[in-house]
Amino acid sequence: MKIPPLSQISLAASWLLLGLLLAMVADPALFTRYSATAGAAVEHLRAPSGAHWFGTDQLGRDVFARIIYGANRTLPAALIAVATGLLAGAGIGALAGAAGGRVDAVLTGLMDVLMSIPELLMSLTIVILLGFGTIHAAIAVGIGQIAGFARIVRGDVTRISAMTFVEAARGGGATFAGVLWRHVLPNCMTSLIGLSVLRYSTAILSIATLGFLGYGAPPPAPEWGLMISEGRDYLATAWWMTTFPGLAVLLVALATTRISRTIVDPAGKRR
Amino acid sequence: MTRSAPATRPPAAYAETAARIAVRAGHALLVLWGAFTLTFVLLQLMPGDAVMIRFMDPELGLTPAQIAAIRLSYGTGASPFVQYVHTLGQMLHGNFGYSVQLGVPVSSLLATTLPVTLRLAVCGFVAAMTWTFAVAVAATLLPWAWARGLARALPGLWGAVPLYWSGILVIQVVSFRLHLIPVIGVGPWEGMILPALAVSLPVAAPLAQILLQHVDETANLPFATVARTKGASPASVFWRHIIPNAMLPFLTMGGLVFGELLAGAVVTETVFGLDGVGQLTRQAVAGQDVAVLQAVVMISATSFVTINFIIDLLYPVLNPTLRHRARRPTRSRAS
């Protein structure tokens, strides 16, 4: 039997991981018998063992269980973030690309403004505005992503709008919105979906960052970024408290990046 | 534009260049004004302004009249438009207002924190560049295919590593396990080694990927093949022919890098306990200190715009093909 190439193995592993994560989001209790928030105080700061795979934290809570339940929180939040960035960004980008002229100039200027502010600072501005919490952090991350989506969509729409079949549709009497919706946007889909999946992985990283900084869910919640931040106080004694949540973020980010590459470039021509 | 400028009439060419610079500068200023307006609107819309949060505390026992007076002194009592004009005017004079949380001018806070962050940014930038070129060299010149493949895969891998986590891991391994560099009580530059290392990784990841992509594209162009067939060693082809051409698209990432470094500073300074702009930003968000956050955003936007402006201006100077055109404008489309 021939061993499949490494890229195929990594892709299969990525899909497998994503499937597992979805199952975790659907039913966390399937994966662990421990609670994510209630711990046994006598069992605090235990190293990884057969009973506690990833050890326990300072309150005796099972780290593995907290990571499982944390997936339930972080993954949907990242979805909200990407949806926010995608809808707003695609809307601005499509309008700019399709309308052209003065509208395009103003919206491109707006994009330049958004690009000049680093994503994290943009998110922090929104967090101040909305207040703390996982959903607010997710929306803040999504707003930070608007400019990137808008740029890609504007470029695509401008390119496709100039093609003959779009002109033909317009000549055939279709409305502006009709042409945009039925002919231009479907042709932007491949790059848009690829970017969305890629941004999903950055959204997970960013949401965990906001959680780490303390702007996500309040303490008892099992959030990956928050877990790492709490584990910082036990660096010298309990390495497992920071290592495993970090690995969770890393693996999810790697898996989604790997999958996004196959969408943008199915044949794998470019690495 | 420069293409059509005939070399026989230098004054016209200069005028054209000057006009181009003026347009660019105007655009840069417009973007900055937009960034100010956007953040002002966002932060003005804040529910319950910072003054209220701090002074509404019943334990302070302030009367409503006193609170109104405090609000006025911080400039948050006036109408939004008056505040907007006032804040913009103040900022143009380098006055960023007062930190409500700490009760001191924002500019004095920045004066103490900026040097720390700049030091971190410079060290991080140097480290990031070192990684980037090390990866490009390893992925192109290493004699073993598996090692080249490994070098290629590295940026994608470390780009997914959360910054705060890698920082913590570095502390854990270097300081607690190996006892190489203590976390506390070190000199200003020595103490930068670990933070710079941590902050450089996520910055270097996209840079290395882009440089590698352009190195690959350039390596397949005819002139690289010609150099190879003439007997140049792989290393000399890489350094003399590929890198100078692959560097150009790479340069346009400059502004992005700075943003990454500054955003990275927020996390890195928290992890390593450095008192820089990043730490200041984190505290400002926690305490809803609007003036501080707006100042930080404006500083970062200004740096981004300035760096891009400079790169824009330098681009024709650094681009070998454009230089060629400038010398012999008649063969303008010779590429």
XYZ file of C-alpha atoms in Angstrom:
606
model
C 0.000 0.000 0.000
C 1.277 3.447 -0.869
C 1.475 5.968 1.957
C -0.550 9.087 1.025
C 1.435 12.355 0.862
C 1.814 14.457 3.993
C -0.511 17.174 2.699
C -3.338 14.632 2.389
C -2.730 13.328 5.897
C -2.755 16.841 7.367
C -5.969 17.662 5.492
C -7.694 14.525 6.754
C -6.487 15.254 10.294
C -7.837 18.808 10.011
C -11.300 17.617 8.974
C -11.247 14.988 11.722
C -10.359 17.621 14.322
C -13.096 19.916 13.059
C -15.614 17.063 13.231
C -14.585 16.289 16.796
C -14.903 19.948 17.736
C -18.391 20.123 16.250
C -19.352 17.111 18.338
C -17.901 18.870 21.391
C -20.001 21.936 20.676
C -23.089 19.774 20.154
C -22.722 17.675 23.308
C -19.754 18.375 25.598
C -20.940 15.820 28.172
C -20.190 13.085 25.636
C -16.479 13.674 26.014
C -15.988 14.146 29.721
C -17.719 13.237 32.942
C -16.261 16.231 34.785
C -17.867 19.623 35.168
C -16.202 22.666 33.607
C -17.009 25.041 36.461
C -17.285 22.927 39.615
C -14.086 21.354 40.931
C -12.987 19.301 43.910
C -10.805 21.637 45.994
C -8.816 18.747 47.466
C -7.711 17.793 43.944
C -6.269 21.178 42.993
C -3.177 21.538 40.786
C -2.880 17.812 40.033
C -0.538 16.900 37.195
C -1.980 15.091 34.139
C -2.911 11.507 34.996
C -5.331 8.750 33.994
C -8.135 10.365 36.003
C -7.426 13.928 34.827
C -5.912 13.731 31.352
C -4.818 17.362 31.267
C -4.483 17.785 35.050
C -6.524 20.073 37.272
C -6.375 23.835 37.915
C -6.048 25.862 41.118
C -9.676 25.134 42.079
C -9.490 21.436 41.291
C -11.401 21.746 38.015
C -10.550 19.274 35.270
C -8.563 21.119 32.548
C -9.663 18.667 29.843
C -13.326 19.273 30.674
C -12.771 23.020 30.640
C -11.188 22.841 27.191
C -14.127 20.758 25.884
C -16.697 23.191 27.277
C -14.521 26.070 26.122
C -14.902 24.869 22.517
C -18.611 25.325 23.060
C -17.950 28.985 23.751
C -15.078 29.936 21.463
C -16.128 28.216 18.224
C -19.624 29.764 17.951
C -18.144 33.119 18.995
C -15.620 32.924 16.170
C -18.513 32.182 13.804
C -20.267 35.365 14.962
C -17.039 37.302 14.453
C -16.537 36.075 10.876
C -20.220 36.581 10.049
C -19.988 40.193 11.269
C -16.848 40.883 9.255
C -18.164 39.040 6.203
C -21.587 40.684 6.042
C -20.401 44.229 6.704
C -17.213 43.851 4.662
C -18.873 42.154 1.690
C -21.647 44.755 1.771
C -19.226 47.695 1.692
C -16.941 46.006 -0.835
C -19.737 44.980 -3.199
C -21.323 48.432 -3.094
C -17.976 50.130 -3.741
C -17.049 47.787 -6.574
C -20.436 47.809 -8.269
C -21.347 51.478 -7.870
C -17.926 52.871 -8.771
C -17.368 56.618 -9.096
C -17.862 58.777 -6.044
C -19.400 56.034 -3.906
C -16.373 53.868 -4.593
C -13.990 56.704 -3.730
C -15.691 57.369 -0.389
C -15.922 53.695 0.570
C -12.327 52.999 -0.490
C -11.318 55.924 1.719
C -13.252 54.348 4.576
C -11.429 51.064 3.962
C -8.081 52.883 4.025
C -9.071 54.399 7.363
C -10.043 50.996 8.760
C -6.793 49.485 7.469
C -4.744 52.175 9.223
C -5.947 50.992 12.630
C -4.488 47.640 13.741
C -7.149 44.965 14.126
C -6.563 44.508 17.833
C -6.856 48.251 18.578
C -10.040 48.405 16.481
C -11.424 45.496 18.496
C -10.451 47.179 21.759
C -12.279 50.358 20.709
C -15.423 48.315 20.065
C -14.978 46.422 23.340
C -14.926 49.733 25.224
C -18.092 50.685 23.372
C -20.006 47.430 23.914
C -18.620 46.259 27.240
C -17.031 42.914 28.081
C -18.306 39.415 27.341
C -17.771 36.657 24.789
C -20.396 37.863 22.300
C -19.216 41.467 22.518
C -15.626 40.333 22.030
C -16.759 38.318 19.005
C -18.491 41.313 17.436
C -15.437 43.462 18.178
C -13.181 40.960 16.435
C -15.601 40.835 13.500
C -15.541 44.623 13.112
C -11.759 44.459 13.084
C -12.037 42.102 10.091
C -14.348 44.286 7.985
C -11.606 46.061 6.045
C -9.975 42.833 4.872
C -13.246 41.403 3.563
C -14.248 44.689 1.931
C -10.945 44.890 0.038
C -11.215 41.387 -1.411
C -14.873 41.759 -2.393
C -14.337 45.178 -3.948
C -11.492 43.834 -6.077
C -13.519 40.819 -7.204
C -16.675 42.805 -7.935
C -14.761 45.425 -9.921
C -13.096 42.699 -11.989
C -16.261 40.691 -12.617
C -18.454 43.733 -13.303
C -16.280 44.521 -16.306
C -16.902 41.115 -17.900
C -19.166 40.720 -20.909
C -21.771 38.468 -19.326
C -22.452 41.099 -16.683
C -22.798 43.759 -19.355
C -25.151 41.461 -21.226
C -27.287 40.997 -18.124
C -27.395 44.735 -17.597
C -28.245 45.298 -21.246
C -31.029 42.767 -20.876
C -32.753 45.160 -18.501
C -31.906 43.612 -15.126
C -31.777 45.972 -12.155
C -28.539 47.024 -10.471
C -29.232 44.905 -7.397
C -30.418 41.987 -9.521
C -27.228 41.879 -11.559
C -25.115 42.198 -8.443
C -26.950 39.453 -6.604
C -27.485 36.989 -9.453
C -24.391 37.428 -11.607
C -21.563 39.205 -9.806
C -21.669 37.936 -6.224
C -21.924 34.192 -7.058
C -18.660 34.565 -8.935
C -16.951 36.059 -5.890
C -17.922 33.117 -3.733
C -14.791 30.963 -4.014
C -12.380 33.602 -2.760
C -14.920 34.817 -0.223
C -15.458 31.371 1.306
C -11.726 30.693 1.330
C -11.082 33.977 3.102
C -13.903 33.335 5.567
C -12.430 30.006 6.642
C -8.990 31.583 6.972
C -10.441 34.453 8.996
C -12.212 31.909 11.177
C -8.836 30.739 12.430
C -7.646 34.303 13.066
C -10.963 35.030 14.801
C -10.335 32.143 17.204
C -6.869 33.526 17.928
C -8.217 37.065 18.414
C -11.132 36.035 20.625
C -8.751 34.030 22.774
C -6.506 37.115 22.908
C -9.376 39.301 24.147
C -10.245 36.572 26.636
C -6.629 36.497 27.763
C -6.622 40.272 28.267
C -9.728 39.898 30.405
C -12.354 41.384 28.055
C -14.141 38.122 27.304
C -16.293 36.038 29.603
C -15.938 36.688 33.351
C -13.803 34.213 35.396
C -15.670 31.027 36.152
C -16.371 30.562 32.436
C -14.254 27.971 30.623
C -12.741 30.148 27.904
C -9.443 29.174 26.298
C -7.839 32.622 26.484
C -9.049 33.148 30.036
C -7.717 29.725 31.065
C -4.261 30.635 29.786
C -4.419 33.944 31.617
C -5.437 32.226 34.872
C -2.694 29.637 34.427
C -0.051 32.368 34.265
C 0.049 32.577 38.046
C 0.988 28.891 38.233
C 3.663 28.832 35.531
C 6.376 27.447 37.788
C 4.246 24.726 39.360
C 1.467 23.757 36.909
C 2.633 23.894 33.280
C -0.446 21.970 32.118
C -2.777 24.851 32.970
C -1.366 27.024 30.189
C 0.038 24.421 27.809
C -3.146 22.509 26.962
C -5.528 25.439 26.311
C -2.784 26.987 24.163
C -2.443 23.750 22.214
C -6.217 23.741 21.676
C -6.118 27.240 20.153
C -3.075 26.319 18.063
C -4.551 23.095 16.670
C -7.896 24.642 15.736
C -6.141 27.558 14.062
C -3.855 25.200 12.127
C -6.716 22.936 11.042
C -8.891 25.773 9.734
C -5.939 27.363 7.932
C -5.189 24.018 6.279
C -8.803 23.611 5.149
C -9.022 27.171 3.830
C -6.044 26.464 1.590
C -7.856 23.627 -0.182
C -10.848 25.887 -0.846
C -8.866 28.736 -2.354
C -6.541 26.425 -4.245
C -8.141 22.971 -4.640
C -5.428 21.491 -6.841
C -2.713 22.533 -4.410
C -0.710 24.214 -7.158
C 0.533 26.878 -4.823
C 1.660 25.673 -1.472
C 2.874 58.675 -14.874
C 6.657 58.697 -14.671
C 6.671 56.640 -17.825
C 5.354 59.478 -19.979
C 7.783 62.037 -18.549
C 10.458 62.633 -21.167
C 13.962 62.822 -19.746
C 14.769 65.845 -21.893
C 12.491 68.058 -19.797
C 13.537 67.521 -16.209
C 11.574 70.484 -14.743
C 8.306 68.940 -15.910
C 9.333 65.603 -14.453
C 10.127 67.253 -11.130
C 6.791 69.032 -11.140
C 5.094 65.730 -11.800
C 6.947 64.070 -8.946
C 6.067 66.945 -6.641
C 2.424 66.668 -7.636
C 2.497 62.937 -6.966
C 3.982 63.500 -3.510
C 1.387 66.177 -2.774
C -1.473 63.875 -3.761
C -0.037 61.083 -1.619
C 0.438 63.398 1.354
C -3.096 64.715 0.977
C -4.445 61.190 0.932
C -2.399 60.301 4.021
C -3.785 63.305 5.906
C -7.314 62.426 4.823
C -6.912 58.886 6.153
C -5.645 60.236 9.469
C -8.555 62.627 9.746
C -10.882 59.720 9.006
C -9.238 57.573 11.666
C -9.638 60.376 14.202
C -13.269 60.943 13.298
C -14.101 57.246 13.358
C -12.548 56.600 16.763
C -14.019 59.804 18.144
C -17.517 58.801 17.052
C -17.093 55.248 18.360
C -15.691 56.334 21.714
C -18.170 59.206 22.083
C -21.058 56.784 21.716
C -19.823 54.993 24.789
C -22.513 54.061 27.311
C -21.914 56.037 30.513
C -18.742 58.014 29.957
C -15.602 57.444 31.967
C -16.151 60.452 34.215
C -19.515 59.107 35.311
C -18.093 55.673 36.052
C -15.375 57.074 38.238
C -17.234 59.827 40.058
C -20.726 58.373 40.344
C -19.387 56.121 43.097
C -21.676 56.980 46.039
C -18.774 56.626 48.497
C -17.199 59.773 47.076
C -20.327 61.719 48.081
C -20.212 64.187 45.181
C -23.261 66.318 44.441
C -24.706 66.360 40.883
C -23.464 69.942 40.519
C -19.915 68.901 41.377
C -20.102 66.028 38.895
C -21.289 68.434 36.214
C -18.325 70.698 37.014
C -15.910 67.762 36.759
C -17.436 66.712 33.460
C -16.978 70.215 32.128
C -13.329 70.317 33.190
C -12.670 67.052 31.339
C -14.496 68.443 28.318
C -17.172 65.777 28.229
C -20.069 68.055 29.167
C -20.224 70.057 25.941
C -22.148 69.125 22.787
C -20.592 66.370 20.647
C -19.658 68.719 17.821
C -17.961 71.235 20.103
C -16.074 68.360 21.734
C -15.073 67.031 18.342
C -13.622 70.319 17.166
C -11.980 70.932 20.535
C -10.394 67.454 20.697
C -9.186 67.654 17.096
C -7.630 71.077 17.707
C -5.963 69.887 20.893
C -4.620 66.777 19.208
C -3.123 68.819 16.381
C -1.175 70.658 19.064
C 0.062 67.370 20.500
C -2.286 67.569 23.451
C -4.116 64.288 23.919
C -6.290 65.313 26.845
C -6.396 63.850 30.336
C -6.515 60.281 31.472
C -9.689 60.065 33.523
C -8.431 56.964 35.295
C -5.044 58.302 36.368
C -5.770 62.023 36.391
C -2.647 63.006 34.439
C -2.158 64.293 30.881
C -2.127 61.483 28.331
C 0.972 62.972 26.731
C 2.967 62.531 29.947
C 1.789 58.900 30.158
C 2.933 58.382 26.589
C 6.287 60.020 27.320
C 7.088 57.372 29.908
C 5.629 54.383 28.071
C 6.566 55.018 24.435
C 10.332 54.427 24.881
C 9.666 50.958 26.322
C 7.350 50.013 23.466
C 9.637 51.485 20.821
C 12.510 49.439 22.208
C 10.314 46.349 22.097
C 9.187 47.176 18.564
C 12.732 47.728 17.285
C 14.032 44.516 18.872
C 10.948 42.628 17.669
C 11.391 44.012 14.155
C 15.050 42.991 14.006
C 14.176 39.519 15.305
C 11.289 39.187 12.833
C 13.534 40.156 9.910
C 16.124 37.638 11.056
C 13.508 34.866 11.143
C 12.095 35.872 7.798
C 15.412 35.763 5.973
C 16.569 32.671 7.833
C 13.446 30.862 6.625
C 13.823 32.117 3.056
C 17.483 31.068 2.965
C 16.794 27.692 4.565
C 13.843 26.961 2.287
C 15.824 27.811 -0.837
C 19.451 26.926 -0.217
C 19.531 23.965 2.170
C 20.907 20.898 0.379
C 18.326 18.451 1.768
C 14.793 18.394 0.401
C 13.246 17.444 3.736
C 14.938 20.391 5.470
C 13.721 22.783 2.764
C 10.199 21.420 3.189
C 10.425 21.862 6.938
C 11.574 25.473 6.581
C 8.653 26.107 4.224
C 6.137 24.697 6.671
C 7.481 26.680 9.648
C 5.844 30.098 9.055
C 2.378 28.563 8.680
C 2.917 26.666 11.895
C 4.151 29.485 14.080
C 1.631 31.936 12.583
C -1.058 29.906 14.336
C 0.650 30.050 17.720
C -1.179 32.457 20.032
C 1.221 35.232 21.009
C 0.429 35.226 24.728
C 0.912 31.473 24.791
C 4.302 31.456 23.090
C 5.398 34.231 25.445
C 4.346 32.167 28.428
C 6.049 29.067 27.038
C 9.248 31.038 26.514
C 9.168 32.232 30.133
C 8.417 28.726 31.298
C 11.261 27.078 29.412
C 13.963 29.747 29.460
C 13.391 31.244 32.894
C 11.868 28.497 35.020
C 13.377 25.324 33.534
C 16.731 26.465 32.177
C 17.214 29.473 34.494
C 18.898 31.359 31.653
C 17.308 34.799 31.852
C 15.458 35.872 34.988
C 11.993 37.360 34.472
C 12.515 40.216 36.907
C 15.433 42.456 37.792
C 17.235 42.629 34.455
C 18.595 45.562 32.464
C 16.426 47.394 29.899
C 17.985 45.705 26.867
C 18.626 42.319 28.413
C 15.018 42.220 29.533
C 13.949 42.761 25.923
C 15.372 39.472 24.638
C 12.435 37.264 25.565
C 9.629 39.754 24.792
C 11.199 40.582 21.430
C 11.489 36.896 20.659
C 7.819 36.377 21.518
C 6.532 39.413 19.634
C 8.594 38.662 16.522
C 7.086 35.251 15.742
C 3.564 36.273 14.649
C 5.043 39.243 12.777
C 7.566 37.098 10.950
C 5.039 34.430 9.927
C 3.152 36.375 7.211
C 6.364 38.156 6.161
C 8.182 34.871 5.623
C 5.256 33.439 3.679
C 5.125 36.440 1.358
C 8.888 36.579 0.882
C 8.963 32.848 0.088
C 6.153 33.225 -2.427
C 7.986 36.018 -4.241
C 11.305 34.186 -4.063
C 9.661 31.209 -5.773
C 8.069 33.392 -8.443
C 11.307 35.264 -9.095
C 13.370 32.071 -9.188
C 11.348 30.903 -12.199
C 11.801 34.105 -14.192
C 14.104 33.963 -17.244
C 16.872 36.159 -15.826
C 17.335 33.814 -12.870
C 17.601 30.859 -15.247
C 20.136 32.753 -17.339
C 22.217 33.497 -14.244
C 22.113 29.837 -13.292
C 23.080 28.576 -16.753
C 25.995 30.998 -16.790
C 27.363 29.041 -13.853
C 26.477 31.199 -10.864
C 26.192 29.293 -7.610
C 22.710 28.893 -6.082
C 23.725 31.199 -3.229
C 24.900 33.962 -5.534
C 21.767 33.686 -7.705
C 19.683 33.905 -4.551
C 21.394 36.959 -3.058
C 22.249 38.920 -6.203
C 19.301 38.200 -8.458
C 16.344 36.796 -6.583
C 16.348 38.710 -3.287
C 16.605 42.245 -4.752
C 13.568 41.554 -6.920
C 11.580 39.614 -4.364
C 12.148 42.351 -1.781
C 9.899 44.900 -3.471
C 6.438 43.474 -2.884
C 7.760 42.582 0.535
C 8.400 46.254 1.333
C 4.748 47.198 1.003
C 4.123 45.083 4.089
C 6.091 47.580 6.181
C 3.082 49.432 7.562
C 1.346 46.194 8.370
C 4.346 45.009 10.332
C 4.276 48.059 12.538
C 0.595 47.546 13.316
C 1.296 43.937 14.207
C 4.158 44.960 16.479
C 2.047 47.522 18.299
C -0.900 45.159 18.686
C 1.560 42.485 19.765
C 2.878 44.892 22.379
C -0.501 44.921 24.141
C -0.246 41.190 24.728
C 3.521 40.898 25.120
C 3.790 43.694 27.667
C 1.027 42.058 29.673
C 2.772 38.691 29.626
C 6.201 40.067 30.495
C 5.036 42.849 32.796
C 6.587 45.707 30.797
C 5.247 49.210 31.397
C 4.792 50.311 27.819
C 2.038 51.619 25.593
C 0.569 48.119 25.350
C 0.105 47.852 29.094
C -1.302 51.405 29.100
C -3.800 50.386 26.404
C -4.907 47.344 28.331
C -5.537 49.399 31.448
C -7.329 52.073 29.418
C -9.768 49.516 28.022
C -10.385 47.995 31.434
C -11.055 51.438 32.925
C -12.892 52.870 29.883
C -10.244 55.563 29.621
C -11.313 57.000 26.292
C -8.666 59.691 25.878
C -5.823 57.205 26.355
C -7.232 54.706 23.884
C -7.889 57.368 21.288
C -4.325 58.657 21.654
C -2.932 55.132 21.196
C -5.088 54.516 18.132
C -4.023 57.848 16.631
C -0.340 57.153 17.273
C -0.598 53.776 15.620
C -2.619 55.108 12.680
C -0.134 57.955 12.208
C 2.801 55.531 12.192
C 1.010 53.244 9.741
C 0.180 56.088 7.375
C 3.662 57.636 7.636
C 5.454 54.356 6.988
C 3.261 53.616 3.984
C 3.791 57.129 2.678
C 7.573 56.754 2.884
C 7.475 53.320 1.244
C 5.271 54.735 -1.503
C 7.808 57.483 -2.162
C 10.775 55.108 -2.042
C 9.174 52.513 -4.289
C 10.283 53.999 -7.628
C 13.780 54.559 -6.221
C 14.121 50.978 -5.032
C 12.490 49.269 -7.995
C 15.248 48.316 -10.458
C 12.853 48.190 -13.425
C 11.495 51.657 -12.733
C 15.043 52.994 -12.357
C 15.805 51.524 -15.726
C 12.811 53.306 -17.196
C 13.831 56.607 -15.718
C 17.208 56.417 -17.390
C 15.933 55.316 -20.761
C 12.355 56.486 -20.946
C 12.006 55.690 -24.653
C 11.952 51.956 -23.870
C 9.187 52.440 -21.382
C 7.230 49.252 -21.977
C 10.257 47.032 -22.342
C 9.281 44.682 -19.524
